[in-house]
Coordinates of N, CA and C and ligand atoms in Angstrom, one line a residue:
M850 N 5.7 1.4 9.9 CA 4.6 0.1 11.1 C 5.4 -1.3 10.2
T851 N 5.9 -1.5 9.1 CA 6.8 -2.4 8.6 C 7.6 -3.1 9.8
A852 N 8.7 -1.5 9.7 CA 9.6 -1.4 11.1 C 9.2 -1.8 12.5
Q853 N 8.1 -1.3 12.5 CA 7.9 -1.7 13.9 C 7.3 -2.7 14.5
L854 N 7.0 -3.3 13.2 CA 6.4 -5.0 12.8 C 7.7 -6.5 13.0
T855 N 8.8 -5.5 12.5 CA 9.8 -6.4 12.0 C 10.7 -6.7 13.8
R856 N 10.6 -5.6 14.5 CA 11.4 -5.1 16.3 C 10.3 -6.1 17.1
R857 N 9.0 -6.4 16.5 CA 7.9 -6.5 17.4 C 8.7 -8.1 17.0
A858 N 8.3 -8.5 15.8 CA 8.6 -9.9 15.5 C 9.8 -10.8 16.2
L859 N 10.9 -9.4 15.8 CA 12.6 -9.3 16.3 C 12.1 -10.1 17.6
I860 N 11.7 -9.2 18.8 CA 11.4 -9.2 20.6 C 11.2 -11.0 20.8
L861 N 10.1 -11.2 19.7 CA 9.1 -11.7 20.4 C 10.7 -13.2 20.2
G862 N 10.9 -13.5 18.9 CA 11.2 -14.2 18.4 C 12.9 -14.5 19.1
A863 N 13.6 -13.7 19.5 CA 14.4 -13.7 20.6 C 14.0 -13.8 22.1
G864 N 13.5 -13.4 22.3 CA 12.6 -13.6 23.9 C 12.6 -15.6 23.9
A865 N 11.9 -15.9 22.7 CA 11.6 -17.2 22.8 C 13.5 -18.1 22.7
T866 N 13.9 -17.8 21.8 CA 15.2 -18.7 21.8 C 15.9 -18.0 22.6
L867 N 16.4 -17.2 23.6 CA 17.2 -16.7 24.7 C 16.3 -17.7 26.2
A868 N 15.0 -17.1 26.2 CA 14.7 -18.3 27.5 C 15.2 -19.3 27.4
G869 N 15.0 -20.7 27.0 CA 15.5 -21.6 26.7 C 17.6 -20.9 27.1
C870 N 18.2 -21.0 26.9 CA 19.7 -21.1 26.5 C 20.0 -20.2 27.7
D871 N 19.6 -20.1 29.2 CA 20.0 -19.0 30.3 C 21.1 -20.5 31.0
A872 N 21.0 -21.8 30.8 CA 21.9 -22.4 30.9 C 23.2 -22.8 30.4
I873 N 23.1 -22.5 29.3 CA 24.4 -22.6 28.1 C 25.0 -21.1 28.1
A874 N 24.2 -20.3 28.3 CA 25.0 -18.9 28.6 C 25.8 -18.5 29.7
R875 N 25.5 -19.5 30.8 CA 26.5 -19.2 31.9 C 28.0 -19.6 32.0
N876 N 28.1 -20.2 30.9 CA 29.1 -20.5 30.6 C 29.9 -19.4 29.7
A877 N 30.8 -19.1 30.3 CA 31.7 -17.2 29.3 C 31.9 -18.3 27.7
H878 N 33.1 -19.6 28.2 CA 33.2 -19.0 26.4 C 32.1 -19.4 25.9
V879 N 31.2 -20.7 25.4 CA 29.7 -20.7 25.1 C 29.4 -19.0 24.8
R880 N 28.7 -18.6 26.2 CA 28.3 -17.1 25.2 C 29.2 -16.1 24.6
E881 N 30.7 -16.2 25.0 CA 31.5 -15.6 23.9 C 31.0 -16.0 21.9
A882 N 30.7 -17.4 21.9 CA 30.6 -18.0 20.6 C 28.9 -17.2 20.2
L883 N 28.2 -17.7 21.0 CA 27.1 -17.7 20.9 C 26.3 -16.2 20.4
F884 N 27.0 -15.5 21.1 CA 26.1 -14.4 20.9 C 26.5 -13.0 20.8
S885 N 28.3 -13.5 19.7 CA 28.6 -12.3 19.0 C 27.4 -11.7 18.2
A886 N 28.1 -11.0 17.7 CA 26.7 -9.9 17.1 C 25.8 -10.7 15.8
E887 N 27.7 -11.2 14.8 CA 27.2 -11.8 13.7 C 26.6 -13.3 13.9
N888 N 26.9 -14.4 15.2 CA 26.0 -15.4 14.6 C 25.0 -14.9 15.3
F889 N 25.1 -14.2 16.7 CA 23.2 -13.9 16.8 C 22.4 -13.2 15.8
H890 N 22.8 -12.7 15.0 CA 22.7 -11.7 13.3 C 22.1 -13.0 13.1
R891 N 22.4 -14.1 12.5 CA 22.5 -15.2 11.3 C 21.3 -16.2 12.3
W892 N 21.3 -16.8 13.6 CA 20.6 -17.3 14.7 C 19.3 -16.9 14.7
S893 N 19.0 -15.2 14.7 CA 17.7 -15.0 15.0 C 16.7 -14.6 13.3
Q894 N 17.8 -14.1 12.6 CA 17.7 -14.1 11.2 C 16.7 -15.9 11.1
R895 N 17.1 -16.6 10.5 CA 17.1 -18.1 10.5 C 15.7 -18.2 11.2
A896 N 15.5 -17.8 12.5 CA 14.5 -18.6 13.3 C 13.5 -17.9 11.9
L897 N 12.8 -16.6 12.2 CA 12.2 -15.2 11.8 C 12.2 -15.5 10.3
S898 N 13.3 -16.2 10.1 CA 12.7 -16.6 8.3 C 11.5 -17.9 8.1
D899 N 11.9 -18.5 8.8 CA 11.5 -19.5 9.2 C 9.7 -19.4 9.1
R900 N 9.9 -18.9 9.7 CA 8.0 -18.8 10.2 C 7.6 -17.7 9.3
Q901 N 8.6 -16.9 8.3 CA 8.3 -16.2 7.7 C 8.1 -16.6 6.4
A902 N 8.4 -18.1 5.6 CA 8.4 -17.7 5.0 C 6.8 -19.2 4.4
L903 N 6.7 -19.1 3.0 CA 5.0 -19.0 1.9 C 4.9 -20.1 2.4
A904 N 3.7 -20.5 2.7 CA 3.2 -21.9 2.2 C 2.9 -22.5 0.8
R905 N 3.9 -23.1 -0.5 CA 3.3 -23.7 -0.9 C 1.7 -23.5 -1.7
E906 N 2.7 -22.5 -3.2 CA 1.3 -22.6 -3.7 C 1.0 -23.0 -5.4
F907 N -0.2 -23.9 -5.5 CA -0.4 -24.9 -6.2 C -1.3 -24.1 -7.1
R908 N -1.0 -24.8 -8.8 CA -2.0 -24.6 -10.0 C -2.9 -24.6 -10.5
P909 N -4.4 -24.0 -10.9 CA -5.5 -24.3 -11.2 C -5.9 -25.3 -11.2
D910 N -4.8 -25.6 -12.0 CA -5.4 -27.4 -12.7 C -5.5 -28.7 -12.2
Q911 N -4.8 -28.0 -11.0 CA -4.4 -28.7 -9.4 C -5.1 -28.5 -7.9
L912 N -6.3 -28.1 -8.1 CA -7.5 -27.8 -7.7 C -8.0 -29.2 -7.2
S913 N -8.4 -29.7 -5.5 CA -9.4 -30.2 -5.0 C -10.8 -30.4 -5.9
P914 N -11.1 -31.4 -6.5 CA -12.4 -31.6 -7.2 C -13.2 -31.1 -5.8
I915 N -13.7 -31.3 -5.2 CA -14.6 -31.1 -3.7 C -13.2 -30.4 -3.1
F916 N -14.1 -29.7 -1.9 CA -13.0 -29.6 -0.4 C -14.2 -29.5 0.2
R917 N -13.8 -30.8 0.7 CA -15.2 -31.4 2.0 C -14.8 -30.5 2.9
A918 N -16.2 -30.5 4.4 CA -16.2 -29.6 4.7 C -16.1 -30.5 6.5
N919 N -15.4 -30.3 6.7 CA -15.2 -30.7 8.4 C -15.2 -30.0 9.6
G920 N -15.8 -31.0 10.8 CA -15.9 -30.7 11.9 C -17.1 -29.4 12.0
T921 N -17.5 -28.4 12.2 CA -18.7 -28.1 12.4 C -19.4 -27.4 10.7
A922 N -20.5 -28.2 10.2 CA -21.2 -28.5 9.2 C -21.5 -26.4 9.1
N923 N -22.7 -26.5 9.7 CA -23.1 -25.6 9.8 C -23.8 -25.4 11.7
P924 N -23.5 -24.0 12.0 CA -23.6 -23.4 13.7 C -25.4 -23.7 13.9
N925 N -25.9 -23.8 13.0 CA -27.7 -23.9 13.8 C -27.8 -23.3 14.8
T926 N -27.0 -22.2 15.1 CA -27.6 -21.6 16.3 C -28.9 -20.7 16.1
D927 N -29.6 -20.3 17.0 CA -30.5 -18.6 17.1 C -30.0 -17.9 15.9
A928 N -28.6 -16.9 16.8 CA -28.0 -16.4 16.1 C -27.2 -16.4 15.0
Y929 N -26.5 -17.3 14.9 CA -26.3 -17.6 13.5 C -27.3 -17.6 12.4
K930 N -28.9 -18.8 12.3 CA -30.0 -18.5 11.4 C -30.2 -17.4 11.5
A931 N -30.5 -16.3 11.8 CA -30.8 -14.8 12.1 C -29.9 -14.2 11.3
I932 N -28.6 -14.5 10.9 CA -28.0 -13.6 10.2 C -27.5 -14.2 9.1
W933 N -27.4 -15.4 8.9 CA -27.7 -16.3 7.7 C -29.0 -15.8 6.4
R934 N -30.3 -15.9 8.0 CA -31.4 -16.0 6.9 C -31.2 -14.2 6.4
T935 N -30.5 -13.5 6.5 CA -30.6 -12.1 5.7 C -29.3 -12.0 4.9
G936 N -28.7 -12.8 4.5 CA -27.7 -13.5 3.2 C -26.2 -12.6 4.3
F937 N -26.8 -12.7 5.7 CA -25.0 -12.2 6.2 C -25.4 -10.2 6.5
A938 N -26.3 -10.2 6.2 CA -26.2 -8.6 5.9 C -26.6 -7.8 7.3
D939 N -27.0 -8.6 8.1 CA -26.3 -8.3 9.5 C -25.8 -8.1 9.8
W940 N -24.3 -9.3 9.5 CA -23.3 -9.4 10.7 C -22.8 -8.9 10.6
R941 N -21.6 -8.8 11.4 CA -20.3 -8.3 11.7 C -19.5 -8.7 12.1
L942 N -18.1 -8.1 11.9 CA -16.8 -8.5 12.2 C -16.7 -7.7 13.8
K943 N -16.3 -8.2 14.8 CA -15.8 -7.2 15.3 C -14.2 -7.2 15.6
V944 N -13.7 -6.0 16.0 CA -11.8 -6.3 16.0 C -12.3 -5.2 17.8
G945 N -11.3 -6.2 18.2 CA -11.0 -5.6 19.5 C -10.1 -5.7 20.6
G946 N -10.1 -6.1 21.6 CA -9.4 -6.4 22.3 C -7.9 -4.6 23.5
L947 N -6.9 -5.3 22.7 CA -5.9 -4.4 22.9 C -5.3 -4.1 21.0
V948 N -6.7 -2.8 20.9 CA -6.2 -2.5 19.6 C -6.6 -0.8 20.3
E949 N -6.5 0.6 19.7 CA -6.4 1.8 19.4 C -8.1 1.8 18.8
R950 N -8.2 1.2 17.7 CA -9.3 1.7 17.1 C -9.9 0.4 16.9
P951 N -11.5 0.3 17.6 CA -11.9 -1.0 17.9 C -13.2 -0.9 16.7
L952 N -13.0 -2.1 15.7 CA -13.9 -2.1 14.0 C -15.0 -2.4 14.5
S953 N -15.8 -2.9 13.9 CA -17.1 -3.6 13.0 C -17.7 -3.4 12.2
L954 N -16.9 -4.3 10.9 CA -16.8 -4.6 9.8 C -18.0 -5.3 9.3
S955 N -18.4 -4.6 7.9 CA -19.8 -5.4 7.6 C -19.1 -6.7 6.7
L956 N -19.6 -7.1 5.9 CA -19.4 -8.0 4.9 C -19.2 -7.6 3.3
A957 N -19.6 -6.0 3.5 CA -19.3 -5.3 1.9 C -18.5 -4.6 2.2
Q958 N -18.0 -3.8 3.6 CA -16.9 -3.1 3.6 C -15.4 -4.5 3.7
L959 N -15.7 -5.3 4.3 CA -14.4 -6.5 3.8 C -14.9 -6.6 2.5
H960 N -15.1 -6.4 1.6 CA -14.9 -6.9 0.2 C -14.2 -5.9 -1.1
A961 N -14.7 -4.5 0.2 CA -14.2 -3.3 -0.8 C -12.8 -2.8 -0.2
L962 N -12.3 -3.8 0.9 CA -10.6 -3.2 1.6 C -10.0 -4.6 0.1
P963 N -8.5 -4.4 -0.3 CA -7.7 -4.8 -0.8 C -7.6 -6.7 -0.9
H964 N -7.2 -7.1 -2.0 CA -8.3 -8.6 -1.2 C -6.2 -9.4 -1.9
R965 N -6.5 -11.0 -1.3 CA -5.4 -11.5 -2.0 C -5.8 -13.2 -2.2
E966 N -5.1 -13.4 -3.6 CA -6.1 -15.5 -3.7 C -4.5 -15.8 -3.7
Q967 N -5.2 -17.1 -3.4 CA -4.2 -18.0 -2.7 C -5.0 -19.6 -3.1
I968 N -3.8 -20.1 -4.5 CA -3.8 -21.9 -3.7 C -3.6 -22.3 -2.8
T969 N -4.0 -22.9 -2.7 CA -3.0 -23.6 -1.4 C -3.1 -24.7 -0.7
R970 N -2.9 -26.3 -0.3 CA -3.1 -27.2 0.3 C -3.8 -27.4 1.4
H971 N -4.8 -27.3 1.9 CA -5.1 -27.6 3.6 C -4.7 -29.0 4.1
D972 N -4.0 -28.9 5.3 CA -3.7 -30.3 6.0 C -4.5 -30.4 7.0
C973 N -5.2 -31.6 6.9 CA -5.9 -31.7 8.8 C -5.3 -33.0 9.6
V974 N -5.5 -32.6 10.8 CA -4.6 -33.4 11.4 C -5.2 -34.9 11.8
E975 N -6.5 -35.1 10.9 CA -6.9 -36.6 10.7 C -6.6 -36.9 9.7
G976 N -5.8 -37.1 9.1 CA -5.1 -37.7 7.9 C -6.0 -37.3 6.7
W977 N -6.9 -35.9 6.7 CA -7.2 -36.0 4.8 C -6.5 -34.6 4.5
S978 N -6.4 -33.8 3.0 CA -5.7 -32.7 2.4 C -6.7 -32.5 1.7
A979 N -6.8 -31.3 0.8 CA -7.6 -31.1 0.1 C -6.7 -29.8 -0.5
I980 N -6.7 -29.0 -1.9 CA -6.7 -27.6 -2.3 C -8.0 -27.4 -3.1
G981 N -7.4 -25.9 -2.3 CA -8.8 -25.2 -2.6 C -8.5 -23.8 -3.2
K982 N -8.7 -22.9 -3.3 CA -8.5 -20.9 -4.4 C -9.4 -20.7 -2.9
W983 N -8.6 -19.6 -2.2 CA -9.2 -19.0 -1.1 C -8.9 -17.2 -1.8
R984 N -10.2 -16.8 -1.3 CA -9.8 -15.1 -1.4 C -10.0 -14.5 -0.3
G985 N -9.7 -12.9 0.0 CA -10.0 -12.6 1.1 C -9.1 -11.7 1.4
V986 N -9.4 -10.4 2.8 CA -8.4 -9.8 3.5 C -7.6 -10.2 4.4
P987 N -6.0 -9.5 3.6 CA -4.9 -10.0 4.5 C -5.0 -9.6 5.8
L988 N -5.2 -10.5 6.7 CA -5.2 -10.4 7.9 C -4.6 -8.6 8.7
S989 N -3.4 -8.6 8.0 CA -2.3 -7.4 8.2 C -3.0 -6.1 7.6
L990 N -3.8 -6.1 7.2 CA -4.6 -5.4 7.0 C -5.7 -4.1 8.1
V991 N -6.2 -5.3 8.0 CA -7.6 -5.3 9.5 C -7.0 -5.2 10.6
L992 N -5.9 -5.7 10.9 CA -4.7 -5.4 12.4 C -4.2 -3.4 12.8
R993 N -3.9 -3.7 10.9 CA -3.5 -2.2 11.0 C -4.1 -1.1 11.1
A994 N -5.5 -1.5 10.2 CA -6.9 -0.7 10.6 C -6.7 -0.7 12.5
A995 N -7.1 -1.4 12.6 CA -7.4 -1.3 14.0 C -6.6 -0.3 15.6
R996 N -5.2 -0.4 14.7 CA -4.0 -0.6 15.5 C -3.8 -0.7 16.7
L997 N -2.7 -2.1 16.6 CA -2.8 -2.9 18.0 C -2.0 -2.0 18.9
R998 N -2.4 -2.9 20.2 CA -1.1 -1.9 20.7 C 0.1 -2.4 21.0
D999 N 0.8 -1.7 21.8 CA 2.2 -3.0 22.6 C 2.1 -3.6 22.5
R1000 N 1.4 -3.9 23.9 CA 1.6 -5.2 24.7 C 1.0 -6.6 24.0
A1001 N 0.1 -6.0 22.3 CA -0.8 -7.4 22.0 C 0.4 -8.3 21.7
R1002 N 0.0 -9.8 21.4 CA 0.8 -10.9 21.7 C 0.1 -11.6 21.2
Y1003 N -1.4 -11.9 20.7 CA -1.7 -12.7 20.3 C -3.2 -12.2 19.7
I1004 N -3.1 -13.3 18.7 CA -5.2 -12.9 18.3 C -5.4 -13.7 18.1
V1005 N -6.9 -13.4 19.1 CA -8.0 -14.4 18.9 C -9.3 -14.5 18.6
F1006 N -9.5 -15.6 17.9 CA -10.8 -16.1 16.6 C -11.9 -16.7 17.2
R1007 N -12.9 -15.8 17.5 CA -14.5 -15.9 18.0 C -15.0 -16.2 16.7
C1008 N -16.0 -17.9 17.9 CA -16.2 -18.2 16.6 C -17.4 -18.6 16.7
A1009 N -18.7 -18.9 15.6 CA -20.2 -18.6 16.0 C -21.0 -20.8 16.1
D1010 N -19.7 -21.3 16.3 CA -20.1 -22.3 16.9 C -20.7 -22.8 17.6
D1011 N -21.0 -23.0 18.3 CA -21.2 -23.8 20.4 C -21.2 -25.6 19.9
M1012 N -19.7 -25.3 20.5 CA -19.4 -27.1 20.4 C -20.0 -27.6 21.5
G1013 N -21.3 -27.6 22.2 CA -21.7 -28.3 23.4 C -21.5 -26.9 24.5
G1014 N -23.0 -27.0 25.0 CA -22.5 -26.3 26.8 C -21.7 -24.8 26.8
G1015 N -21.9 -24.4 25.6 CA -21.6 -22.8 25.5 C -20.8 -22.5 25.6
R1016 N -19.6 -23.3 24.9 CA -18.4 -23.9 24.2 C -18.5 -23.2 23.1
F1017 N -18.1 -22.0 23.1 CA -17.8 -22.3 21.4 C -16.7 -22.4 21.0
Y1018 N -16.1 -22.2 19.2 CA -15.3 -23.0 18.8 C -14.3 -21.5 18.8
Y1019 N -13.3 -22.1 19.2 CA -11.9 -20.4 19.1 C -10.9 -20.7 18.5
E1020 N -10.0 -19.8 18.3 CA -8.5 -20.1 17.6 C -7.7 -19.0 18.6
S1021 N -6.4 -19.2 18.0 CA -5.5 -18.3 18.6 C -4.4 -18.1 17.8
I1022 N -3.3 -17.3 17.5 CA -2.4 -17.3 16.5 C -1.4 -16.4 17.3
D1023 N 0.1 -16.1 16.7 CA 1.1 -15.4 17.1 C 1.3 -14.2 16.4
L1024 N 1.8 -13.2 16.8 CA 1.6 -12.7 15.9 C 2.4 -11.5 14.3
I1025 N 3.3 -13.4 15.0 CA 4.1 -13.7 13.1 C 3.3 -13.6 11.9
D1026 N 2.5 -15.1 12.6 CA 1.5 -15.8 11.9 C 0.1 -14.5 11.1
A1027 N 0.2 -14.1 12.6 CA -1.0 -12.9 12.0 C -0.7 -12.2 10.8
F1028 N 0.9 -11.9 10.8 CA 1.0 -11.0 9.9 C 1.5 -11.0 8.7
H1029 N 1.6 -12.6 8.6 CA 2.2 -13.5 7.3 C 1.7 -12.9 6.1
P1030 N 2.2 -12.7 4.8 CA 1.0 -12.6 3.5 C 0.4 -13.8 3.2
Q1031 N -0.1 -14.8 3.6 CA -1.2 -15.4 3.3 C -2.1 -15.8 4.0
T1032 N -1.6 -15.0 5.3 CA -2.8 -15.1 6.3 C -3.6 -14.2 6.2
I1033 N -5.2 -15.0 5.2 CA -5.9 -13.6 5.0 C -7.6 -14.9 5.8
L1034 N -8.5 -13.0 6.0 CA -10.2 -13.7 5.8 C -11.0 -13.5 5.1
A1035 N -11.0 -14.6 5.0 CA -11.2 -15.3 3.5 C -13.0 -15.7 3.3
F1036 N -13.5 -15.1 2.4 CA -15.3 -15.1 2.3 C -15.6 -15.9 0.3
A1037 N -14.3 -16.4 -0.1 CA -14.5 -16.8 -1.1 C -13.8 -18.0 -1.1
L1038 N -14.0 -19.4 -1.5 CA -14.0 -20.8 -2.3 C -14.1 -20.8 -3.1
N1039 N -12.9 -21.0 -4.4 CA -13.2 -21.8 -5.6 C -13.8 -20.6 -6.4
D1040 N -14.0 -19.7 -6.2 CA -14.6 -18.3 -7.2 C -15.6 -18.7 -6.2
R1041 N -16.3 -19.0 -5.5 CA -18.0 -18.7 -4.8 C -17.8 -18.5 -3.6
A1042 N -19.2 -17.6 -3.3 CA -18.9 -17.0 -1.8 C -18.5 -18.5 -1.2
L1043 N -18.3 -17.8 -0.3 CA -17.9 -19.9 1.2 C -19.2 -19.7 1.2
S1044 N -19.4 -21.3 1.8 CA -20.9 -22.2 2.1 C -20.7 -22.1 3.4
V1045 N -21.9 -22.1 3.8 CA -22.0 -22.7 5.3 C -21.0 -24.0 6.3
A1046 N -21.3 -24.7 5.0 CA -20.2 -26.0 5.2 C -19.1 -25.2 5.3
N1047 N -18.1 -24.6 4.8 CA -17.2 -24.0 5.1 C -16.4 -23.2 5.8
G1048 N -17.6 -22.1 6.1 CA -17.2 -21.6 7.1 C -17.8 -19.9 7.3
A1049 N -19.2 -19.7 6.3 CA -19.7 -18.3 5.8 C -20.0 -18.1 7.3
P1050 N -20.0 -16.4 7.3 CA -19.4 -15.5 6.2 C -17.9 -15.4 5.9
L1051 N -16.7 -15.9 6.8 CA -15.6 -15.8 6.8 C -15.4 -16.7 8.3
R1052 N -13.9 -16.8 7.3 CA -12.8 -18.1 7.9 C -11.4 -17.9 7.9
L1053 N -10.6 -18.1 9.2 CA -9.5 -17.8 8.9 C -8.2 -19.0 7.6
R1054 N -8.1 -17.8 7.1 CA -6.8 -18.7 6.4 C -5.7 -18.7 7.2
V1055 N -4.3 -19.6 7.5 CA -3.6 -19.2 8.8 C -2.4 -20.5 7.6
E1056 N -1.8 -20.0 6.6 CA -1.0 -21.3 5.3 C -0.4 -21.8 6.7
R1057 N 0.6 -21.6 7.2 CA 1.5 -22.4 7.9 C 1.1 -23.4 8.9
Q1058 N -0.3 -23.4 9.1 CA -0.6 -24.1 10.0 C -1.8 -25.1 9.8
L1059 N -1.7 -25.8 10.2 CA -2.7 -27.5 10.4 C -4.2 -26.7 10.8
G1060 N -5.0 -27.5 9.9 CA -6.3 -27.8 9.5 C -6.9 -26.5 11.1
Y1061 N -7.6 -27.0 12.3 CA -7.5 -26.7 12.6 C -7.5 -25.1 13.5
K1062 N -6.6 -24.9 13.2 CA -5.7 -23.9 13.6 C -6.7 -22.8 12.3
H1063 N -7.6 -22.9 11.4 CA -8.5 -22.8 10.5 C -9.7 -22.0 10.8
A1064 N -10.0 -21.4 12.1 CA -11.6 -21.3 12.5 C -12.3 -20.4 11.5
K1065 N -13.7 -21.0 11.5 CA -14.9 -21.0 10.5 C -15.2 -20.4 11.7
Y1066 N -16.5 -19.5 10.4 CA -18.1 -18.6 11.6 C -17.1 -18.0 11.8
L1067 N -16.3 -16.5 11.6 CA -15.5 -15.6 12.4 C -16.4 -14.9 12.9
M1068 N -16.7 -14.8 14.2 CA -17.4 -13.7 14.6 C -16.8 -12.3 15.3
E1069 N -16.2 -12.4 15.7 CA -14.8 -11.7 16.6 C -13.2 -11.7 17.0
I1070 N -12.8 -10.5 16.0 CA -11.0 -10.7 16.6 C -10.5 -10.1 17.8
H1071 N -9.8 -10.7 18.5 CA -9.5 -9.8 20.0 C -7.8 -9.9 19.5
A1072 N -7.8 -9.1 20.3 CA -5.7 -9.2 20.3 C -5.6 -8.5 21.4
V1073 N -4.5 -9.6 22.6 CA -4.3 -10.0 23.6 C -3.2 -9.9 24.1
D1074 N -2.9 -9.9 25.4 CA -1.6 -10.2 25.8 C -0.3 -12.0 26.2
T1075 N -2.1 -12.4 26.7 CA -2.1 -13.5 27.4 C -3.7 -14.4 26.6
L1076 N -3.0 -15.4 26.6 CA -3.9 -16.7 26.5 C -4.6 -17.4 27.6
A1077 N -4.0 -16.4 28.6 CA -4.4 -17.4 30.3 C -6.3 -16.4 30.0
G1078 N -7.5 -17.7 30.5 CA -8.8 -16.9 31.0 C -9.4 -16.7 30.2
I1079 N -8.9 -17.4 28.7 CA -9.8 -17.2 27.8 C -10.2 -19.2 27.7
G1080 N -11.1 -19.1 27.2 CA -11.3 -21.0 27.3 C -10.8 -21.7 28.3
Q1081 N -10.6 -22.6 28.3 CA -9.8 -23.4 29.5 C -7.6 -23.0 29.1
G1082 N -8.0 -21.9 29.0 CA -6.5 -21.5 28.8 C -5.6 -21.6 27.4
K1083 N -5.3 -22.5 26.9 CA -4.6 -23.2 25.6 C -4.5 -23.4 24.8
G1084 N -5.4 -22.0 24.4 CA -5.4 -21.5 23.2 C -6.4 -21.0 22.1
G1085 N -7.0 -22.2 22.3 CA -7.3 -22.7 21.1 C -8.5 -24.0 21.3
F1086 N -10.3 -24.0 20.7 CA -11.2 -24.9 21.4 C -10.4 -27.0 21.5
W1087 N -9.8 -27.0 20.6 CA -9.3 -28.8 20.0 C -7.9 -27.8 21.5
E1088 N -6.8 -27.6 21.3 CA -6.2 -27.6 22.1 C -6.5 -27.6 23.5
D1089 N -7.5 -27.1 24.2 CA -8.5 -27.0 25.1 C -8.9 -28.5 25.0
H1090 N -9.4 -28.8 24.5 CA -10.3 -30.3 25.2 C -9.3 -31.5 24.7
A1091 N -8.9 -31.7 23.4 CA -8.2 -32.4 23.0 C -6.8 -33.2 22.7
G1092 N -6.2 -32.0 23.7 CA -4.3 -31.8 23.5 C -4.0 -31.4 22.3
Y1093 N -4.0 -31.1 21.8 CA -3.9 -30.5 20.2 C -2.6 -29.4 20.8
D1094 N -2.0 -29.4 19.7 CA -0.5 -28.4 19.4 C -1.2 -27.2 19.8
W1095 N -0.3 -25.6 20.1 CA -1.1 -24.8 19.5 C -0.4 -23.7 18.9
Y1096 N 0.9 -24.4 18.7 CA 1.5 -24.1 17.3 C 1.3 -25.4 16.7
A1097 N 0.9 -25.1 15.6 CA 0.4 -26.3 14.2 C 1.3 -26.1 13.5
G1098 N 2.3 -25.5 13.3 CA 2.9 -25.3 12.1 C 3.5 -26.3 11.2
I1099 N 3.3 -26.4 9.9 CA 3.5 -27.1 9.1 C 4.4 -26.7 7.6
Ligands
MTE988 N1 -15.3 -22.5 13.7 C1 -15.0 -24.3 12.9 N2 -14.2 -23.8 12.4 C2 -13.6 -25.2 12.2 C3 -13.6 -26.4 12.8 C4 -15.2 -26.7 13.4 O1 -15.6 -27.5 13.9 N3 -15.7 -25.0 14.2 N4 -13.2 -27.3 12.3 C5 -11.5 -27.0 12.3 C6 -11.3 -28.3 11.4 S1 -11.0 -29.6 12.3 C7 -10.6 -28.3 9.9 S2 -9.7 -29.5 9.6 C8 -11.1 -27.2 9.0 C9 -12.1 -28.0 8.3 O2 -12.2 -26.7 7.7 P1 -13.7 -27.2 5.8 O3 -15.1 -27.4 7.0 O4 -13.8 -26.3 5.0 O5 -13.1 -28.1 5.3 O6 -12.0 -26.1 9.6 C10 -11.4 -25.8 10.6 N5 -12.4 -24.9 11.4
MO989 MO1 -8.9 -30.7 11.0

C-alpha cells in the first residue's frame, strides 16, 4: 500500500510540475539538462518532500490558555440538534465516493481505531493563531479501510453547518495532504471531547494548511476525481464564496 501511495503521489506531483514546463522542454538543450534522470529525480523528490514535511509540534507548556472558536460555533440545524441530543450516539461518519468499500463509522468505532496526538499551531487567515493539542484517527487509516479507487484524486469533507440558503460548509484536500501523517480526524481538543464550538463530534486537522481547510462538524467524506460540480467547483465554501485559495499550504 505504501509503495502504491508513493507512486500515486509521484504521478500527481510529476504531472503538476511537468505541465508548466512544456514550453521550456521544447528546447532540446534545456530538455536534456532538465530531464536527465538524476536531475529529474532530485527535482521531483524535493517537491514531494516539501509537501510531506511535518508541521511543527509544540510542548504542553506552550498550549494557548483558550482555543477560540471561529466561523460556525453551533450548526443549530434540526439534524445537528437531533444528533447532539443523543451525545452523538446516532451520528455516523459516512465515507464514500470513489472507494471500494463505503463505510459508516460511529464515534465508538473511531475511538477504537489507533490514534495520533499532536500539539500544533492553528493559523487563521483572519490573523489569529492558537496552539492546541489534538487527538484523533489518522485520515490515512480510514481511507485505507475504505480502499480508494485508482481514479480518486481529492478527498471532500461535508459539514453539518448550513452557511445560508442550504449551502453547507465543505472543504477538500489532495491525496498528499490526505495521507500526511499529521492529517487526522480529531475528536478531542486539549484532552477533552471536542466541544460544539470547536467542531463536535469530529473535525479535520490538516496541519500544513490554513484554518479554513480544517473542516468542523464532519458528516461525510467523499473521494472524487474532480472538484467540478461540487458547490461552485472551487473546492471549498470560502474558495467558492470569498475567493480564498484552494491550496492554503503553510
Ligand atoms: N464546518 C465548518 N468548519 C470550519 C469553519 C466553519 O465555519 N464551519 N470555519 C473554519 C475557520 S475559518 C477556522 S479558522 C477554523 C476555526 O476552528 P475553531 O472554531 O476550532 O477555532 O475552522 C474552520 N472550519
Ligand atoms: Mo479561519
